[in-house]
Amino acid sequence: MKRKNADYAGKKGDEPFANFTRCEARGGCSTEQGFLVRMTDKMSRLSSFVDAGVFEVKDESLEDTIVDIINYAVLFQCYVQSKKSESKE
């Protein structure tokens, strides 16, 4: 999760939510909705797999897709917690 997130996390990996906050910065949707959009993308991929029984793109396995959903959920929880911490300061 850390290695994969580093590819999206901004300068030197010091912005762990950058992939999601960029959605809001560009006016597309809120950061929270950005998390949900990415999770929905992965759920759609799983739904297609259940219907077809196979992935057409071979470079991401069923396990990869499930792990991505878990990682997005963990990052979302961390983001929510960080926002709560900021509001208490």
GROMACS .gro file of N, CA, C and O in nm:
model
  356
    1MET      N    1   0.082  -0.119   0.000
    1MET     CA    2   0.000   0.000   0.000
    1MET      C    3   0.087   0.125   0.000
    1MET      O    4   0.061   0.218  -0.075
    2LYS      N    5   0.191   0.127   0.083
    2LYS     CA    6   0.279   0.243   0.089
    2LYS      C    7   0.348   0.268  -0.044
    2LYS      O    8   0.356   0.381  -0.091
    3ARG      N    9   0.397   0.160  -0.107
    3ARG     CA   10   0.467   0.177  -0.234
    3ARG      C   11   0.372   0.227  -0.342
    3ARG      O   12   0.405   0.316  -0.419
    4LYS      N   13   0.253   0.169  -0.348
    4LYS     CA   14   0.158   0.209  -0.451
    4LYS      C   15   0.113   0.353  -0.428
    4LYS      O   16   0.105   0.432  -0.521
    5ASN      N   17   0.085   0.389  -0.303
    5ASN     CA   18   0.040   0.525  -0.273
    5ASN      C   19   0.149   0.627  -0.304
    5ASN      O   20   0.119   0.741  -0.341
    6ALA      N   21   0.275   0.589  -0.290
    6ALA     CA   22   0.384   0.682  -0.318
    6ALA      C   23   0.379   0.735  -0.461
    6ALA      O   24   0.419   0.848  -0.488
    7ASP      N   25   0.327   0.654  -0.554
    7ASP     CA   26   0.316   0.698  -0.693
    7ASP      C   27   0.214   0.811  -0.710
    7ASP      O   28   0.217   0.882  -0.810
    8TYR      N   29   0.124   0.823  -0.614
    8TYR     CA   30   0.018   0.923  -0.623
    8TYR      C   31   0.031   1.033  -0.519
    8TYR      O   32  -0.046   1.128  -0.520
    9ALA      N   33   0.124   1.020  -0.428
    9ALA     CA   34   0.126   1.101  -0.306
    9ALA      C   35   0.199   1.233  -0.315
    9ALA      O   36   0.231   1.292  -0.213
   10GLY      N   37   0.226   1.281  -0.431
   10GLY     CA   38   0.290   1.411  -0.441
   10GLY      C   39   0.439   1.404  -0.413
   10GLY      O   40   0.500   1.298  -0.410
   11LYS      N   41   0.495   1.519  -0.390
   11LYS     CA   42   0.640   1.533  -0.370
   11LYS      C   43   0.691   1.441  -0.260
   11LYS      O   44   0.648   1.452  -0.146
   12LYS      N   45   0.779   1.354  -0.295
   12LYS     CA   46   0.847   1.267  -0.199
   12LYS      C   47   0.751   1.186  -0.112
   12LYS      O   48   0.787   1.144  -0.003
   13GLY      N   49   0.628   1.169  -0.155
   13GLY     CA   50   0.532   1.091  -0.079
   13GLY      C   51   0.481   1.157   0.047
   13GLY      O   52   0.422   1.091   0.132
   14ASP      N   53   0.499   1.288   0.058
   14ASP     CA   54   0.460   1.357   0.181
   14ASP      C   55   0.316   1.407   0.180
   14ASP      O   56   0.273   1.473   0.273
   15GLU      N   57   0.242   1.376   0.076
   15GLU     CA   58   0.101   1.413   0.067
   15GLU      C   59   0.019   1.285   0.042
   15GLU      O   60  -0.021   1.256  -0.069
   16PRO      N   61  -0.008   1.207   0.147
   16PRO     CA   62  -0.068   1.076   0.128
   16PRO      C   63  -0.207   1.076   0.065
   16PRO      O   64  -0.249   0.976   0.008
   17PHE      N   65  -0.277   1.189   0.069
   17PHE     CA   66  -0.411   1.196   0.013
   17PHE      C   67  -0.417   1.275  -0.118
   17PHE      O   68  -0.525   1.308  -0.166
   18ALA      N   69  -0.301   1.305  -0.175
   18ALA     CA   70  -0.295   1.392  -0.293
   18ALA      C   71  -0.380   1.342  -0.408
   18ALA      O   72  -0.442   1.421  -0.478
   19ASN      N   73  -0.384   1.212  -0.428
   19ASN     CA   74  -0.462   1.156  -0.538
   19ASN      C   75  -0.609   1.193  -0.525
   19ASN      O   76  -0.680   1.204  -0.625
   20PHE      N   77  -0.656   1.213  -0.404
   20PHE     CA   78  -0.796   1.241  -0.379
   20PHE      C   79  -0.822   1.391  -0.364
   20PHE      O   80  -0.924   1.441  -0.411
   21THR      N   81  -0.731   1.463  -0.300
   21THR     CA   82  -0.750   1.607  -0.284
   21THR      C   83  -0.739   1.679  -0.418
   21THR      O   84  -0.796   1.787  -0.435
   22ARG      N   85  -0.670   1.620  -0.513
   22ARG     CA   86  -0.660   1.681  -0.647
   22ARG      C   87  -0.797   1.689  -0.713
   22ARG      O   88  -0.823   1.780  -0.792
   23CYS      N   89  -0.885   1.594  -0.684
   23CYS     CA   90  -1.022   1.598  -0.738
   23CYS      C   91  -1.089   1.728  -0.697
   23CYS      O   92  -1.150   1.797  -0.778
   24GLU      N   93  -1.077   1.759  -0.568
   24GLU     CA   94  -1.140   1.880  -0.515
   24GLU      C   95  -1.070   2.005  -0.569
   24GLU      O   96  -1.136   2.103  -0.606
   25ALA      N   97  -0.939   2.002  -0.576
   25ALA     CA   98  -0.863   2.117  -0.623
   25ALA      C   99  -0.900   2.152  -0.767
   25ALA      O  100  -0.897   2.270  -0.805
   26ARG      N  101  -0.936   2.053  -0.845
   26ARG     CA  102  -0.973   2.077  -0.985
   26ARG      C  103  -1.122   2.104  -1.002
   26ARG      O  104  -1.170   2.119  -1.113
   27GLY      N  105  -1.196   2.104  -0.891
   27GLY     CA  106  -1.338   2.136  -0.897
   27GLY      C  107  -1.427   2.021  -0.942
   27GLY      O  108  -1.543   2.041  -0.973
   28GLY      N  109  -1.371   1.900  -0.945
   28GLY     CA  110  -1.449   1.786  -0.991
   28GLY      C  111  -1.547   1.733  -0.888
   28GLY      O  112  -1.663   1.707  -0.918
   29CYS      N  113  -1.499   1.718  -0.766
   29CYS     CA  114  -1.581   1.669  -0.657
   29CYS      C  115  -1.504   1.688  -0.527
   29CYS      O  116  -1.387   1.723  -0.529
   30SER      N  117  -1.570   1.663  -0.416
   30SER     CA  118  -1.501   1.675  -0.288
   30SER      C  119  -1.397   1.564  -0.274
   30SER      O  120  -1.403   1.463  -0.344
   31THR      N  121  -1.306   1.585  -0.183
   31THR     CA  122  -1.205   1.482  -0.156
   31THR      C  123  -1.272   1.352  -0.114
   31THR      O  124  -1.235   1.244  -0.162
   32GLU      N  125  -1.372   1.362  -0.027
   32GLU     CA  126  -1.443   1.242   0.018
   32GLU      C  127  -1.508   1.170  -0.099
   32GLU      O  128  -1.501   1.047  -0.108
   33GLN      N  129  -1.571   1.245  -0.188
   33GLN     CA  130  -1.631   1.183  -0.306
   33GLN      C  131  -1.526   1.121  -0.396
   33GLN      O  132  -1.551   1.020  -0.461
   34GLY      N  133  -1.406   1.180  -0.399
   34GLY     CA  134  -1.296   1.124  -0.477
   34GLY      C  135  -1.262   0.983  -0.430
   34GLY      O  136  -1.239   0.893  -0.511
   35PHE      N  137  -1.259   0.964  -0.299
   35PHE     CA  138  -1.236   0.830  -0.245
   35PHE      C  139  -1.346   0.734  -0.292
   35PHE      O  140  -1.318   0.622  -0.337
   36LEU      N  141  -1.470   0.779  -0.282
   36LEU     CA  142  -1.582   0.693  -0.319
   36LEU      C  143  -1.584   0.661  -0.468
   36LEU      O  144  -1.618   0.548  -0.507
   37VAL      N  145  -1.544   0.756  -0.551
   37VAL     CA  146  -1.537   0.731  -0.695
   37VAL      C  147  -1.437   0.620  -0.725
   37VAL      O  148  -1.466   0.526  -0.800
   38ARG      N  149  -1.318   0.629  -0.665
   38ARG     CA  150  -1.216   0.526  -0.690
   38ARG      C  151  -1.261   0.390  -0.638
   38ARG      O  152  -1.238   0.288  -0.703
   39MET      N  153  -1.326   0.389  -0.522
   39MET     CA  154  -1.376   0.262  -0.469
   39MET      C  155  -1.487   0.206  -0.559
   39MET      O  156  -1.492   0.085  -0.583
   40THR      N  157  -1.570   0.294  -0.611
   40THR     CA  158  -1.677   0.251  -0.702
   40THR      C  159  -1.619   0.195  -0.831
   40THR      O  160  -1.670   0.095  -0.885
   41ASP      N  161  -1.511   0.255  -0.881
   41ASP     CA  162  -1.444   0.200  -1.000
   41ASP      C  163  -1.403   0.055  -0.976
   41ASP      O  164  -1.424  -0.032  -1.061
   42LYS      N  165  -1.343   0.030  -0.859
   42LYS     CA  166  -1.297  -0.105  -0.827
   42LYS      C  167  -1.415  -0.200  -0.807
   42LYS      O  168  -1.410  -0.317  -0.849
   43MET      N  169  -1.521  -0.152  -0.744
   43MET     CA  170  -1.641  -0.236  -0.725
   43MET      C  171  -1.704  -0.270  -0.860
   43MET      O  172  -1.750  -0.383  -0.881
   44SER      N  173  -1.703  -0.174  -0.952
   44SER     CA  174  -1.755  -0.200  -1.087
   44SER      C  175  -1.672  -0.308  -1.157
   44SER      O  176  -1.726  -0.395  -1.226
   45ARG      N  177  -1.542  -0.301  -1.137
   45ARG     CA  178  -1.453  -0.403  -1.195
   45ARG      C  179  -1.487  -0.541  -1.139
   45ARG      O  180  -1.492  -0.640  -1.212
   46LEU      N  181  -1.511  -0.547  -1.007
   46LEU     CA  182  -1.549  -0.675  -0.946
   46LEU      C  183  -1.684  -0.723  -0.997
   46LEU      O  184  -1.702  -0.843  -1.021
   47SER      N  185  -1.777  -0.632  -1.013
   47SER     CA  186  -1.909  -0.668  -1.064
   47SER      C  187  -1.900  -0.727  -1.204
   47SER      O  188  -1.963  -0.828  -1.235
   48SER      N  189  -1.818  -0.664  -1.287
   48SER     CA  190  -1.797  -0.717  -1.423
   48SER      C  191  -1.733  -0.854  -1.420
   48SER      O  192  -1.768  -0.944  -1.498
   49PHE      N  193  -1.640  -0.873  -1.327
   49PHE     CA  194  -1.575  -1.003  -1.312
   49PHE      C  195  -1.677  -1.110  -1.271
   49PHE      O  196  -1.677  -1.221  -1.325
   50VAL      N  197  -1.765  -1.077  -1.179
   50VAL     CA  198  -1.867  -1.173  -1.135
   50VAL      C  199  -1.957  -1.210  -1.253
   50VAL      O  200  -1.991  -1.328  -1.271
   51ASP      N  201  -1.994  -1.112  -1.334
   51ASP     CA  202  -2.080  -1.139  -1.450
   51ASP      C  203  -2.010  -1.221  -1.557
   51ASP      O  204  -2.067  -1.314  -1.613
   52ALA      N  205  -1.883  -1.186  -1.587
   52ALA     CA  206  -1.812  -1.249  -1.698
   52ALA      C  207  -1.726  -1.367  -1.657
   52ALA      O  208  -1.694  -1.453  -1.738
   53GLY      N  209  -1.682  -1.368  -1.529
   53GLY     CA  210  -1.596  -1.476  -1.482
   53GLY      C  211  -1.451  -1.461  -1.522
   53GLY      O  212  -1.370  -1.551  -1.497
   54VAL      N  213  -1.417  -1.347  -1.580
   54VAL     CA  214  -1.280  -1.325  -1.626
   54VAL      C  215  -1.252  -1.176  -1.633
   54VAL      O  216  -1.344  -1.096  -1.655
   55PHE      N  217  -1.127  -1.138  -1.613
   55PHE     CA  218  -1.084  -1.000  -1.636
   55PHE      C  219  -1.024  -0.994  -1.775
   55PHE      O  220  -0.942  -1.077  -1.812
   56GLU      N  221  -1.061  -0.894  -1.851
   56GLU     CA  222  -1.003  -0.876  -1.984
   56GLU      C  223  -0.862  -0.820  -1.973
   56GLU      O  224  -0.775  -0.856  -2.052
   57VAL      N  225  -0.837  -0.730  -1.880
   57VAL     CA  226  -0.703  -0.675  -1.857
   57VAL      C  227  -0.632  -0.769  -1.761
   57VAL      O  228  -0.677  -0.792  -1.650
   58LYS      N  229  -0.521  -0.823  -1.805
   58LYS     CA  230  -0.453  -0.928  -1.729
   58LYS      C  231  -0.351  -0.877  -1.628
   58LYS      O  232  -0.301  -0.954  -1.547
   59ASP      N  233  -0.321  -0.747  -1.629
   59ASP     CA  234  -0.216  -0.698  -1.539
   59ASP      C  235  -0.266  -0.663  -1.399
   59ASP      O  236  -0.190  -0.618  -1.314
   60GLU      N  237  -0.395  -0.683  -1.372
   60GLU     CA  238  -0.449  -0.664  -1.237
   60GLU      C  239  -0.540  -0.782  -1.205
   60GLU      O  240  -0.641  -0.805  -1.270
   61SER      N  241  -0.502  -0.855  -1.102
   61SER     CA  242  -0.576  -0.976  -1.065
   61SER      C  243  -0.694  -0.943  -0.974
   61SER      O  244  -0.711  -0.830  -0.928
   62LEU      N  245  -0.774  -1.044  -0.948
   62LEU     CA  246  -0.884  -1.032  -0.852
   62LEU      C  247  -0.829  -0.986  -0.717
   62LEU      O  248  -0.882  -0.892  -0.655
   63GLU      N  249  -0.720  -1.048  -0.674
   63GLU     CA  250  -0.659  -1.009  -0.546
   63GLU      C  251  -0.615  -0.863  -0.549
   63GLU      O  252  -0.637  -0.790  -0.452
   64ASP      N  253  -0.554  -0.818  -0.658
   64ASP     CA  254  -0.512  -0.679  -0.670
   64ASP      C  255  -0.630  -0.583  -0.654
   64ASP      O  256  -0.620  -0.481  -0.585
   65THR      N  257  -0.740  -0.616  -0.718
   65THR     CA  258  -0.858  -0.531  -0.713
   65THR      C  259  -0.914  -0.524  -0.571
   65THR      O  260  -0.948  -0.416  -0.522
   66ILE      N  261  -0.921  -0.638  -0.505
   66ILE     CA  262  -0.972  -0.641  -0.367
   66ILE      C  263  -0.879  -0.565  -0.273
   66ILE      O  264  -0.924  -0.488  -0.188
   67VAL      N  265  -0.750  -0.584  -0.289
   67VAL     CA  266  -0.653  -0.512  -0.206
   67VAL      C  267  -0.664  -0.362  -0.230
   67VAL      O  268  -0.656  -0.282  -0.136
   68ASP      N  269  -0.687  -0.320  -0.354
   68ASP     CA  270  -0.704  -0.177  -0.382
   68ASP      C  271  -0.826  -0.121  -0.307
   68ASP      O  272  -0.819  -0.011  -0.251
   69ILE      N  273  -0.935  -0.195  -0.306
   69ILE     CA  274  -1.055  -0.151  -0.233
   69ILE      C  275  -1.024  -0.137  -0.085
   69ILE      O  276  -1.061  -0.037  -0.021
   70ILE      N  277  -0.956  -0.235  -0.030
   70ILE     CA  278  -0.918  -0.230   0.112
   70ILE      C  279  -0.829  -0.108   0.138
   70ILE      O  280  -0.850  -0.033   0.233
   71ASN      N  281  -0.731  -0.087   0.051
   71ASN     CA  282  -0.639   0.026   0.068
   71ASN      C  283  -0.714   0.160   0.059
   71ASN      O  284  -0.687   0.251   0.138
   72TYR      N  285  -0.806   0.173  -0.037
   72TYR     CA  286  -0.884   0.295  -0.047
   72TYR      C  287  -0.966   0.317   0.080
   72TYR      O  288  -0.977   0.431   0.129
   73ALA      N  289  -1.023   0.211   0.134
   73ALA     CA  290  -1.102   0.223   0.257
   73ALA      C  291  -1.014   0.268   0.374
   73ALA      O  292  -1.053   0.354   0.454
   74VAL      N  293  -0.896   0.210   0.385
   74VAL     CA  294  -0.802   0.249   0.492
   74VAL      C  295  -0.760   0.395   0.474
   74VAL      O  296  -0.760   0.473   0.571
   75LEU      N  297  -0.724   0.433   0.354
   75LEU     CA  298  -0.686   0.572   0.329
   75LEU      C  299  -0.801   0.668   0.359
   75LEU      O  300  -0.779   0.776   0.415
   76PHE      N  301  -0.921   0.629   0.324
   76PHE     CA  302  -1.038   0.712   0.352
   76PHE      C  303  -1.055   0.732   0.502
   76PHE      O  304  -1.075   0.844   0.549
   77GLN      N  305  -1.043   0.623   0.577
   77GLN     CA  306  -1.052   0.633   0.723
   77GLN      C  307  -0.943   0.725   0.778
   77GLN      O  308  -0.969   0.809   0.863
   78CYS      N  309  -0.822   0.710   0.728
   78CYS     CA  310  -0.712   0.796   0.773
   78CYS      C  311  -0.739   0.942   0.739
   78CYS      O  312  -0.711   1.032   0.820
   79TYR      N  313  -0.794   0.966   0.621
   79TYR     CA  314  -0.825   1.103   0.581
   79TYR      C  315  -0.930   1.163   0.674
   79TYR      O  316  -0.914   1.276   0.722
   80VAL      N  317  -1.036   1.090   0.701
   80VAL     CA  318  -1.142   1.138   0.790
   80VAL      C  319  -1.084   1.167   0.929
   80VAL      O  320  -1.113   1.270   0.989
   81GLN      N  321  -0.999   1.077   0.978
   81GLN     CA  322  -0.936   1.097   1.109
   81GLN      C  323  -0.847   1.222   1.108
   81GLN      O  324  -0.844   1.297   1.204
   82SER      N  325  -0.775   1.242   0.999
   82SER     CA  326  -0.687   1.360   0.992
   82SER      C  327  -0.769   1.488   0.992
   82SER      O  328  -0.728   1.588   1.052
   83LYS      N  329  -0.884   1.487   0.926
   83LYS     CA  330  -0.971   1.605   0.925
   83LYS      C  331  -1.027   1.631   1.064
   83LYS      O  332  -1.036   1.747   1.106
   84LYS      N  333  -1.062   1.526   1.138
   84LYS     CA  334  -1.110   1.543   1.276
   84LYS      C  335  -1.001   1.603   1.363
   84LYS      O  336  -1.026   1.691   1.444
   85SER      N  337  -0.878   1.554   1.345
   85SER     CA  338  -0.765   1.605   1.423
   85SER      C  339  -0.740   1.752   1.394
   85SER      O  340  -0.712   1.831   1.483
   86GLU      N  341  -0.749   1.790   1.266
   86GLU     CA  342  -0.728   1.929   1.227
   86GLU      C  343  -0.834   2.021   1.289
   86GLU      O  344  -0.804   2.132   1.330
   87SER      N  345  -0.958   1.973   1.296
   87SER     CA  346  -1.065   2.057   1.348
   87SER      C  347  -1.054   2.076   1.500
   87SER      O  348  -1.107   2.173   1.554
   88LYS      N  349  -0.985   1.986   1.568
   88LYS     CA  350  -0.967   1.997   1.712
   88LYS      C  351  -0.853   2.092   1.748
   88LYS      O  352  -0.843   2.138   1.861
   89GLU      N  353  -0.767   2.121   1.653
   89GLU     CA  354  -0.650   2.207   1.680
   89GLU      C  355  -0.687   2.353   1.686
   89GLU      O  356  -0.768   2.413   1.652
   0.00000   0.00000   0.00000
